[in-house]
PDB file of C-alpha atoms in Angstrom:
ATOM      1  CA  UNK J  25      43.045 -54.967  15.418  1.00  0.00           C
ATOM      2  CA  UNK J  26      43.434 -55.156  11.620  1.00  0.00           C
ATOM      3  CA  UNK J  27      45.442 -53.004   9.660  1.00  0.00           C
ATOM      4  CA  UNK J  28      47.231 -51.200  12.684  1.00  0.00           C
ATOM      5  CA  UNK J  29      50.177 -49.480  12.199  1.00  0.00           C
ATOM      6  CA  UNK J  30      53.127 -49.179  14.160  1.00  0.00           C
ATOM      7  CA  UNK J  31      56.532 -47.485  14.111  1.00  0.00           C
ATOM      8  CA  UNK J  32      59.173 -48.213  16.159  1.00  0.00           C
ATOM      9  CA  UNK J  33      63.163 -47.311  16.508  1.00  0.00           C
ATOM     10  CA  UNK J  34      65.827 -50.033  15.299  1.00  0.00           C
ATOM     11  CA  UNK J  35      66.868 -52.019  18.795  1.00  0.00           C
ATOM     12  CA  UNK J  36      63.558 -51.993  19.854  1.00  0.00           C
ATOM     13  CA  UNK J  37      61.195 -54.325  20.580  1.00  0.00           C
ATOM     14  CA  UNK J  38      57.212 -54.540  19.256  1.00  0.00           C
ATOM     15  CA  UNK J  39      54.267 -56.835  21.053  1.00  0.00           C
ATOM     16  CA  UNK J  40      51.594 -57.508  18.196  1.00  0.00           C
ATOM     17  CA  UNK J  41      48.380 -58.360  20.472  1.00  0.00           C
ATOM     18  CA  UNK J  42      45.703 -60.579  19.030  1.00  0.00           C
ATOM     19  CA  UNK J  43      42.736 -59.104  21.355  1.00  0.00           C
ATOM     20  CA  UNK J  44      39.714 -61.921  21.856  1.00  0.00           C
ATOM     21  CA  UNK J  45      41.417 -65.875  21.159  1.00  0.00           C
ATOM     22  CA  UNK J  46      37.927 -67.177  22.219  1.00  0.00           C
ATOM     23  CA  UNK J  47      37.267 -70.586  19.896  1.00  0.00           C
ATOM     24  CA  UNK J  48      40.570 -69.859  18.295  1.00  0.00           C
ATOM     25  CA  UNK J  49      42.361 -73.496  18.048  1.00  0.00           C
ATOM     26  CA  UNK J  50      45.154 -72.957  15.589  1.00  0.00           C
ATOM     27  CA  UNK J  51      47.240 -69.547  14.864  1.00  0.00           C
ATOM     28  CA  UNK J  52      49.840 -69.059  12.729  1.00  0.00           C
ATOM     29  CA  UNK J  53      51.665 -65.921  12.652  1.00  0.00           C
ATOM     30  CA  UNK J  54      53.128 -64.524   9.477  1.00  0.00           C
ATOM     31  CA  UNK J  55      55.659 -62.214   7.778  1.00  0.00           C
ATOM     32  CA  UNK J  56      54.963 -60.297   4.387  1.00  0.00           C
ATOM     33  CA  UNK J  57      52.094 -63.449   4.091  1.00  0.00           C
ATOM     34  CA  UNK J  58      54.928 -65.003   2.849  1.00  0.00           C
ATOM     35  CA  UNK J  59      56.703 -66.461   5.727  1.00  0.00           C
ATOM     36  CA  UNK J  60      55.164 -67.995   8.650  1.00  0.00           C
ATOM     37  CA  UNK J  61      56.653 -67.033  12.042  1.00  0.00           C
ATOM     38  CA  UNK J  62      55.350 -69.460  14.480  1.00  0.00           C
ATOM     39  CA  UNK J  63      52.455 -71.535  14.602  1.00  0.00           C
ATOM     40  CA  UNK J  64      50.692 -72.934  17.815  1.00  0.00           C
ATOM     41  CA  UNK J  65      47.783 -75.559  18.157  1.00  0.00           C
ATOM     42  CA  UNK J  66      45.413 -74.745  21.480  1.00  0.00           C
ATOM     43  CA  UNK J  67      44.405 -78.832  21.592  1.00  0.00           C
ATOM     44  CA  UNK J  68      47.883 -80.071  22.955  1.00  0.00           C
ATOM     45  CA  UNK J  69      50.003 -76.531  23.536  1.00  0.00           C
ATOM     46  CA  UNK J  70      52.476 -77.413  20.861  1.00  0.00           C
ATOM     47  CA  UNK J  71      54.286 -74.189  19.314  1.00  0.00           C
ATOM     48  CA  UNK J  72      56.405 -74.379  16.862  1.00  0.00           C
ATOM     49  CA  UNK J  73      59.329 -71.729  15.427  1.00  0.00           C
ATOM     50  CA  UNK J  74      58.789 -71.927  11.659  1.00  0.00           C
ATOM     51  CA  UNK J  75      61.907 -70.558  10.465  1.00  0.00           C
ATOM     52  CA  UNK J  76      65.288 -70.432  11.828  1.00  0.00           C
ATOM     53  CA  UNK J  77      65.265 -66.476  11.874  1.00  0.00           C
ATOM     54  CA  UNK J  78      63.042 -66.011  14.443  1.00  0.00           C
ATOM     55  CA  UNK J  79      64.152 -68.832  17.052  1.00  0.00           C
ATOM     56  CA  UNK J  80      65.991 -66.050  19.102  1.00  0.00           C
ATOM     57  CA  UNK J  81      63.893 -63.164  17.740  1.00  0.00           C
ATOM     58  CA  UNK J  82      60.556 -63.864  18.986  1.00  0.00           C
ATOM     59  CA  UNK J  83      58.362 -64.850  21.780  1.00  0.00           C
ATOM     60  CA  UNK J  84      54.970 -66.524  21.425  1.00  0.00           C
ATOM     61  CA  UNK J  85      52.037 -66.117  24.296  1.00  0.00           C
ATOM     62  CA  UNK J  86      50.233 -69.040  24.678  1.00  0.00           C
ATOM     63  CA  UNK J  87      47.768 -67.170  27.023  1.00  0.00           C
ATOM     64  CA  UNK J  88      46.587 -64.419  24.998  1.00  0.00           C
ATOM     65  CA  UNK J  89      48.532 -66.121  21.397  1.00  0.00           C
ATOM     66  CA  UNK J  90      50.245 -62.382  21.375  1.00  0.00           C
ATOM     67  CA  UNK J  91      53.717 -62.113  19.751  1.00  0.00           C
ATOM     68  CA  UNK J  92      56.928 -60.236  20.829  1.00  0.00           C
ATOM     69  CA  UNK J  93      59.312 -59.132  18.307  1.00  0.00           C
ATOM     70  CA  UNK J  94      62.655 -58.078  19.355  1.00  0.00           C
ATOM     71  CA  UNK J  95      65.976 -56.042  18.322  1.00  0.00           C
ATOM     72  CA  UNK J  96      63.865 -54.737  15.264  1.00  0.00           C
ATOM     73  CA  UNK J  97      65.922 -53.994  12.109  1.00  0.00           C
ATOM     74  CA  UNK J  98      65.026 -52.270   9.000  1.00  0.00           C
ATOM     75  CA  UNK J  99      64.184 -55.977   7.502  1.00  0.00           C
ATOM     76  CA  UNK J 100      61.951 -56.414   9.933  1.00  0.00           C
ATOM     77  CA  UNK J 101      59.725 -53.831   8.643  1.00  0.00           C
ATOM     78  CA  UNK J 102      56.841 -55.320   7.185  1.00  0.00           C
ATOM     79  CA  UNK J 103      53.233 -56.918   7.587  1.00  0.00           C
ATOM     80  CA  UNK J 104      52.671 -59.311  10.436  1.00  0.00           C
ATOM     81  CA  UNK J 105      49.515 -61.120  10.496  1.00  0.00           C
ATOM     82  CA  UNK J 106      48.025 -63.300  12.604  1.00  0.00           C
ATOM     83  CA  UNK J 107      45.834 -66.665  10.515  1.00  0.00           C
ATOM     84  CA  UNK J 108      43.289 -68.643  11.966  1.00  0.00           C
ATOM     85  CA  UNK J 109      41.661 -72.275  10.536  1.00  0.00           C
ATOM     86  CA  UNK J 110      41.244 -71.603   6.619  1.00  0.00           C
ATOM     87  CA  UNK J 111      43.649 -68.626   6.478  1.00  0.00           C
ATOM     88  CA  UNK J 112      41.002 -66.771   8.500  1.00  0.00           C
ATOM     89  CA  UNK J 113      42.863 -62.896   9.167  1.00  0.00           C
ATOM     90  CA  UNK J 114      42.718 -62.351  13.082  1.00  0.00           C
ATOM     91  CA  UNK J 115      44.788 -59.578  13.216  1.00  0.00           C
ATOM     92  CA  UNK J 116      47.191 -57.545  10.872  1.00  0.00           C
ATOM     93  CA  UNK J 117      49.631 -54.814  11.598  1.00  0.00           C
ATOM     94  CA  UNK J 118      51.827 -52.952   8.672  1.00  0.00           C
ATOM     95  CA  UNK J 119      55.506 -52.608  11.161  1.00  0.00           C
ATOM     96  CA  UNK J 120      57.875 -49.485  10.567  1.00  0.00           C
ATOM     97  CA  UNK J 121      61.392 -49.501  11.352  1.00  0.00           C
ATOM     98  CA  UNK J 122      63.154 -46.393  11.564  1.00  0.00           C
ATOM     99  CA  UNK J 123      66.731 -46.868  10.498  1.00  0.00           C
ATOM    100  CA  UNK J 124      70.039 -44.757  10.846  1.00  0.00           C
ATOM    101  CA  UNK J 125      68.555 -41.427   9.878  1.00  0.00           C
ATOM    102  CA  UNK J 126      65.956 -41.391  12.803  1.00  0.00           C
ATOM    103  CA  UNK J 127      68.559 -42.692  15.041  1.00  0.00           C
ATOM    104  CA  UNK J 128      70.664 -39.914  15.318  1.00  0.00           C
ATOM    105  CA  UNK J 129      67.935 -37.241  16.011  1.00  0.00           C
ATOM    106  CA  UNK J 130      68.180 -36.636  19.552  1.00  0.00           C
ATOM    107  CA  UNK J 131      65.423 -35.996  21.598  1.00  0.00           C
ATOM    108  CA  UNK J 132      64.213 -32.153  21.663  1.00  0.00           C
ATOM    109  CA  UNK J 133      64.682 -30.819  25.158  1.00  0.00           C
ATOM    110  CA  UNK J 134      62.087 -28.696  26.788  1.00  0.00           C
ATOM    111  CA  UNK J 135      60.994 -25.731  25.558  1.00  0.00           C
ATOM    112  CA  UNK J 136      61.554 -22.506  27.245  1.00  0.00           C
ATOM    113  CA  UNK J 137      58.429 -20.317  27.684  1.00  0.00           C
ATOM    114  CA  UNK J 138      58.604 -16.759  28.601  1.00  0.00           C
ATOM    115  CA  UNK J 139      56.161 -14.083  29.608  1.00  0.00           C
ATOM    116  CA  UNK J 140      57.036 -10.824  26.686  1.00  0.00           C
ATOM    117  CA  UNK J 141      53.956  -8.322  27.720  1.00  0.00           C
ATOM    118  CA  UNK J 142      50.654  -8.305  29.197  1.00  0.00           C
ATOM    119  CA  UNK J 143      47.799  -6.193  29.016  1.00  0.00           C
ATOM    120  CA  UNK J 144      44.643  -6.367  31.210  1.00  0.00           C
ATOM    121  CA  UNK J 145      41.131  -4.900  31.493  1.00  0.00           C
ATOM    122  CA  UNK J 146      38.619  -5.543  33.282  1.00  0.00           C
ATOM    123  CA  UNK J 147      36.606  -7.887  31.359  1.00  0.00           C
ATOM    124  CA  UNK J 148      40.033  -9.282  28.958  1.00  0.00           C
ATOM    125  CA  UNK J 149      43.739 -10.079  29.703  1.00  0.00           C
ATOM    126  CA  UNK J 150      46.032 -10.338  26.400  1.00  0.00           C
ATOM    127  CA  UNK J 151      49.496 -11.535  26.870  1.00  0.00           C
ATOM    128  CA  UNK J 152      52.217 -11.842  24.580  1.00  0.00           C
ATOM    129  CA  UNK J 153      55.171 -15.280  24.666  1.00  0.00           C
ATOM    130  CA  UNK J 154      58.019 -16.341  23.906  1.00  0.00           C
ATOM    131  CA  UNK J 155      58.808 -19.911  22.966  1.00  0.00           C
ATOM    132  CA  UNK J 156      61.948 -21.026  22.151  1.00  0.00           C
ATOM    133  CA  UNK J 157      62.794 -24.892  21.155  1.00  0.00           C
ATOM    134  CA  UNK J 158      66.469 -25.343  19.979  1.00  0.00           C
ATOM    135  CA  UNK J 159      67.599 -23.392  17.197  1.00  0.00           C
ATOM    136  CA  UNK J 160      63.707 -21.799  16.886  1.00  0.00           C
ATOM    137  CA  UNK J 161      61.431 -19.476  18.403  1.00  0.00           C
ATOM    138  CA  UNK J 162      57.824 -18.415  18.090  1.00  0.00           C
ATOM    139  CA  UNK J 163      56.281 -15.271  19.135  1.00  0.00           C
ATOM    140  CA  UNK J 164      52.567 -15.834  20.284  1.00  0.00           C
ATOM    141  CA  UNK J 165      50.050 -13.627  21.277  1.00  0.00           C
ATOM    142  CA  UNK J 166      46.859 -15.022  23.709  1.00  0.00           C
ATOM    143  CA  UNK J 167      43.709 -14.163  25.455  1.00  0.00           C
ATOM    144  CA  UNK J 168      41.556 -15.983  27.696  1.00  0.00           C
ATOM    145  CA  UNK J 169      40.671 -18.648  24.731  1.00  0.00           C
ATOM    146  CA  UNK J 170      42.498 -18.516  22.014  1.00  0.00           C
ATOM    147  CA  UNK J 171      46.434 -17.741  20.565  1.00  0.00           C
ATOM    148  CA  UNK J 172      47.688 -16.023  17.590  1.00  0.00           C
ATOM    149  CA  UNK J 173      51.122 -16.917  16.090  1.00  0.00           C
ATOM    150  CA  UNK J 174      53.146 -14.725  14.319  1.00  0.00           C
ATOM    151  CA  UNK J 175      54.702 -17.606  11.722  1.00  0.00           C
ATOM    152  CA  UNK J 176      54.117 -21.274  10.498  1.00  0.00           C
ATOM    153  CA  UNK J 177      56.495 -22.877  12.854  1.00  0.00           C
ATOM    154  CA  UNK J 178      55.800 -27.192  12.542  1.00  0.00           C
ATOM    155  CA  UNK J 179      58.560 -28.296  15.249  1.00  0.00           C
ATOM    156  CA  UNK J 180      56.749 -25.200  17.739  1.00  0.00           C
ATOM    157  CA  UNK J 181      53.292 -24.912  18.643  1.00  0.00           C
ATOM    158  CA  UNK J 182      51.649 -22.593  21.410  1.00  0.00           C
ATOM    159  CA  UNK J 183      48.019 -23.205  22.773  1.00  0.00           C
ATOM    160  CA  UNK J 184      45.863 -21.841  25.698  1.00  0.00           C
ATOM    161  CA  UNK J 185      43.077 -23.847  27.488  1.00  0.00           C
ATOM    162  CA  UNK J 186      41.914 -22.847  30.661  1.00  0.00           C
ATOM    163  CA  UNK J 187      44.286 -20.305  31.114  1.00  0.00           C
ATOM    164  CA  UNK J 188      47.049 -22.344  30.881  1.00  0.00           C
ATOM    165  CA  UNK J 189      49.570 -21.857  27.898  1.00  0.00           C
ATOM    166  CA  UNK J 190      50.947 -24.657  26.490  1.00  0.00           C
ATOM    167  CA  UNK J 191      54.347 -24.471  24.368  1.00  0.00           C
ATOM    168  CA  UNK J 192      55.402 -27.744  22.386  1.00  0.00           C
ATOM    169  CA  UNK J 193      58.135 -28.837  20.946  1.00  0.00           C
ATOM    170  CA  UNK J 194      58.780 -31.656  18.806  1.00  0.00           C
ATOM    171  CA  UNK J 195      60.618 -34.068  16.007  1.00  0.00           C
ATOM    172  CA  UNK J 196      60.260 -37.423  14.281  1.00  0.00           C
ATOM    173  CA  UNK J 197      61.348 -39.142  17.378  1.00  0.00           C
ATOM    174  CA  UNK J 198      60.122 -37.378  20.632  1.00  0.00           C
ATOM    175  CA  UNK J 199      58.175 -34.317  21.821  1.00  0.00           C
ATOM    176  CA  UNK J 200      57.875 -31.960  25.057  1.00  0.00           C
ATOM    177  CA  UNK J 201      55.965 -29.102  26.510  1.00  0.00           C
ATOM    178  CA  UNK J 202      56.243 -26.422  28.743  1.00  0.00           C
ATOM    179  CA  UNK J 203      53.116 -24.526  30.489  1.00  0.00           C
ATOM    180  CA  UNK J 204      52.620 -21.279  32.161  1.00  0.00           C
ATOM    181  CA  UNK J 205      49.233 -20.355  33.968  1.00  0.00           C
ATOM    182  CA  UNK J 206      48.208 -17.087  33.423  1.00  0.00           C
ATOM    183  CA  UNK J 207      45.728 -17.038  35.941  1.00  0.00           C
ATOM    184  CA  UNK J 208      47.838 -14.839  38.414  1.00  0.00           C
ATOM    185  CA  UNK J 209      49.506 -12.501  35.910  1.00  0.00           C
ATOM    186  CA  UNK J 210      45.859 -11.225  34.843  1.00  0.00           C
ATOM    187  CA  UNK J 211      44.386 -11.431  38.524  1.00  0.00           C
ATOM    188  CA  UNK J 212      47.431  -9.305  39.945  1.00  0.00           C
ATOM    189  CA  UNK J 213      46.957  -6.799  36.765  1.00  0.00           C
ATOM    190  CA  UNK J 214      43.366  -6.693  37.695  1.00  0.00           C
ATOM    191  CA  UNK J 215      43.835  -6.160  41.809  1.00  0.00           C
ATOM    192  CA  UNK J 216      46.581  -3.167  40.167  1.00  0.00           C
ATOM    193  CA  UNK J 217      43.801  -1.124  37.790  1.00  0.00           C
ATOM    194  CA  UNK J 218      41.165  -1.690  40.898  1.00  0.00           C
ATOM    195  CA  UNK J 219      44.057   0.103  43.020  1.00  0.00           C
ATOM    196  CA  UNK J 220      44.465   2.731  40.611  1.00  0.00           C
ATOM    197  CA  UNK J 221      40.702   3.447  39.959  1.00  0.00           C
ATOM    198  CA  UNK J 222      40.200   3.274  44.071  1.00  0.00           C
ATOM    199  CA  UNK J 223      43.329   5.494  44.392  1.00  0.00           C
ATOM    200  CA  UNK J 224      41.821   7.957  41.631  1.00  0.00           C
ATOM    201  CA  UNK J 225      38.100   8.279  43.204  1.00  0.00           C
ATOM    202  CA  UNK J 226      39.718   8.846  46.713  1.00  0.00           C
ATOM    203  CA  UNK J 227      42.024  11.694  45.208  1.00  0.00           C
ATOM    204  CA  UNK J 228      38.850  12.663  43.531  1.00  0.00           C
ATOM    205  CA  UNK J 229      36.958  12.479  46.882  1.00  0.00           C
ATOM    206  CA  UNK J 230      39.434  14.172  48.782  1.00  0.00           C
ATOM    207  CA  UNK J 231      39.190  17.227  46.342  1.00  0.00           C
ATOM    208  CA  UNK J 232      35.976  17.893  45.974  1.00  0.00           C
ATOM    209  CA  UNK J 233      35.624  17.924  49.768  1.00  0.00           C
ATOM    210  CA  UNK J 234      38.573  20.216  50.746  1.00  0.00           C
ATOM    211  CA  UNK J 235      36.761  22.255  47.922  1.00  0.00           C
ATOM    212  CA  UNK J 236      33.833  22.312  49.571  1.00  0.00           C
ATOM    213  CA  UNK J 237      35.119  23.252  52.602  1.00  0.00           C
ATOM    214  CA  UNK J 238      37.170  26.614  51.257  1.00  0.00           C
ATOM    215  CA  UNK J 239      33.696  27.453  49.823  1.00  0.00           C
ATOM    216  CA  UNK J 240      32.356  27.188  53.256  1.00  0.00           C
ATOM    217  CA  UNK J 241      34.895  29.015  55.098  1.00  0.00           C
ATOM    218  CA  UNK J 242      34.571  31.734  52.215  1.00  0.00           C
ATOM    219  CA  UNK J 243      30.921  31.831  52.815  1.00  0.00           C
ATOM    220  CA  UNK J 244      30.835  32.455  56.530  1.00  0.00           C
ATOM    221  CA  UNK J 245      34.015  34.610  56.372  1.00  0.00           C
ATOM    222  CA  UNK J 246      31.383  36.715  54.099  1.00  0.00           C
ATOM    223  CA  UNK J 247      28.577  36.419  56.466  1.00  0.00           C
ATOM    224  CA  UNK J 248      30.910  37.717  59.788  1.00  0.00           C
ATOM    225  CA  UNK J 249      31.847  40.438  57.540  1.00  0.00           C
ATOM    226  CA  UNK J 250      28.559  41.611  56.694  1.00  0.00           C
ATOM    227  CA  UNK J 251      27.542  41.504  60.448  1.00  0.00           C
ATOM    228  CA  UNK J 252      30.346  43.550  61.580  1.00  0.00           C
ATOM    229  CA  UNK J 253      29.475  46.238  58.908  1.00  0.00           C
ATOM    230  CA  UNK J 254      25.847  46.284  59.673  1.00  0.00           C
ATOM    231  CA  UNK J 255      26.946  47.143  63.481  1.00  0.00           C
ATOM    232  CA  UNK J 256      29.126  49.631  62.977  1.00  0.00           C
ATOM    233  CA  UNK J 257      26.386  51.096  60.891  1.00  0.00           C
ATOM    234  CA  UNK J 258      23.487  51.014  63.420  1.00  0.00           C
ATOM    235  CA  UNK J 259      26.051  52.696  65.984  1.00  0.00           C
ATOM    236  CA  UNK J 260      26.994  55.525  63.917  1.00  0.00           C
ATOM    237  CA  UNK J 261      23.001  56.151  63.033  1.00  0.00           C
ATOM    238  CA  UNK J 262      22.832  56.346  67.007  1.00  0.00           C
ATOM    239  CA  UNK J 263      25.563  58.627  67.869  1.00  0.00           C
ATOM    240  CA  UNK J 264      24.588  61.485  65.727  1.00  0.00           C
ATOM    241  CA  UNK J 265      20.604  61.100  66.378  1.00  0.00           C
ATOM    242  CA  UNK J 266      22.032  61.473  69.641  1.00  0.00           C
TER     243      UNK J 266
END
């Protein structure tokens, strides 16, 4: 695992892992290549603390020849190397140690994510959010895929995947999220503009068949009319041939 790097908080502790020890039979870990750590010999199992520094500080595997570092301090930032026979490098890892500035940054808390607009059709749902992280905010506006922000905001970030919108907050020490699913909010807009379009037709419906039938009553008022006429016509014709 050469050249890995790692950064950890001061107070914490570090495991530096060798990964395969097969045919290894001596191993020496180092500091800065300068300053050897602790050195073990796989023929008889004897380890041995090379400097005084570390005889409370670390703790040497023999099983898997990993090391444990602990209570880091700013010192302890550095390279720490693992040697085989001949100065052979089995592993390497460059160890940062964030010191009294990174300490007191507290974790961020949990964005809050709220739900601004939304706008449906039938083939698209837009909606617009609100995420706010501390002191910041960031207005975002997303479709089914993808989500516009309205300014370069590096501790707040807004995504979408699967209709789920992801709001993230973060610092040099920890980050969080919070998600909303969309899903519902587009499928109840949908099931409203069905209802309106099935509520419009039936109107619609409804209309054109009370039209139809004043047209109808019209049209046989017409016809009775023109009966009654035609009678009292014949009759009259009658009564003076007559």
């Amino acid at each position: 695992i050469a050249g890995q790097s790692v950064v950890k908080l001061e107070g914490d502790s570090v495991t530096l892992d060798l990964g395969d020890n097969t045919g290894i039979t001596r191993i020496t870990w180092t500091f800065n290549m300068n300053k050897d750590i602790v050195t073990y010999y796989r023929s008889d199992g004897q380890m041995r603390i090379e400097d005084n520094y570390y005889k409370d500080k670390v703790l040497f595997n023999k099983a898997n020849f990993s090391l444990l570092v602990k209570n880091l301090q700013k010192n302890d930032s550095g390279i720490y190397r693992a040697e085989g026979t001949g100065s052979q490098v089995l592993a390497e890892y460059n160890v940062s140690v964030l010191g009294v500035y990174f300490n007191v940054i507290k974790p961020v808390k949990a964005p809050v994510l709220t739900l601004v607009s939304k706008v449906s059709t039938s083939d698209s749902c837009n909606v617009t959010v609100n995420c706010t992280g501390g002191d910041q905010y960031l207005v975002s506006s997303c479709d089914n895929t993808t989500c516009s922000q309205d300014k370069n905001t590096p501790a707040l970030t807004i995504s979408i995947r699967d209709y789920i919108i992801f709001c993230n907050s973060s610092n040099p020490v920890s980050w969080k999220n919070r998600t909303m699913d969309i899903k519902p909010v587009c499928h109840s807009m949908c099931l409203k503009n069905e209802n309106k379009w099935t509520a419009t037709i039936a109107i619609c419906v409804s209309l054109i068949i009370v039209l139809i039938l004043v047209i109808m009553y019209f049209i046989v008022k017409k016809r009775k009319s023109g009966k009654t006429n035609t009678n009292k016509f014949f009759f009259r014709f009658v009564h003076l041939s007559i």
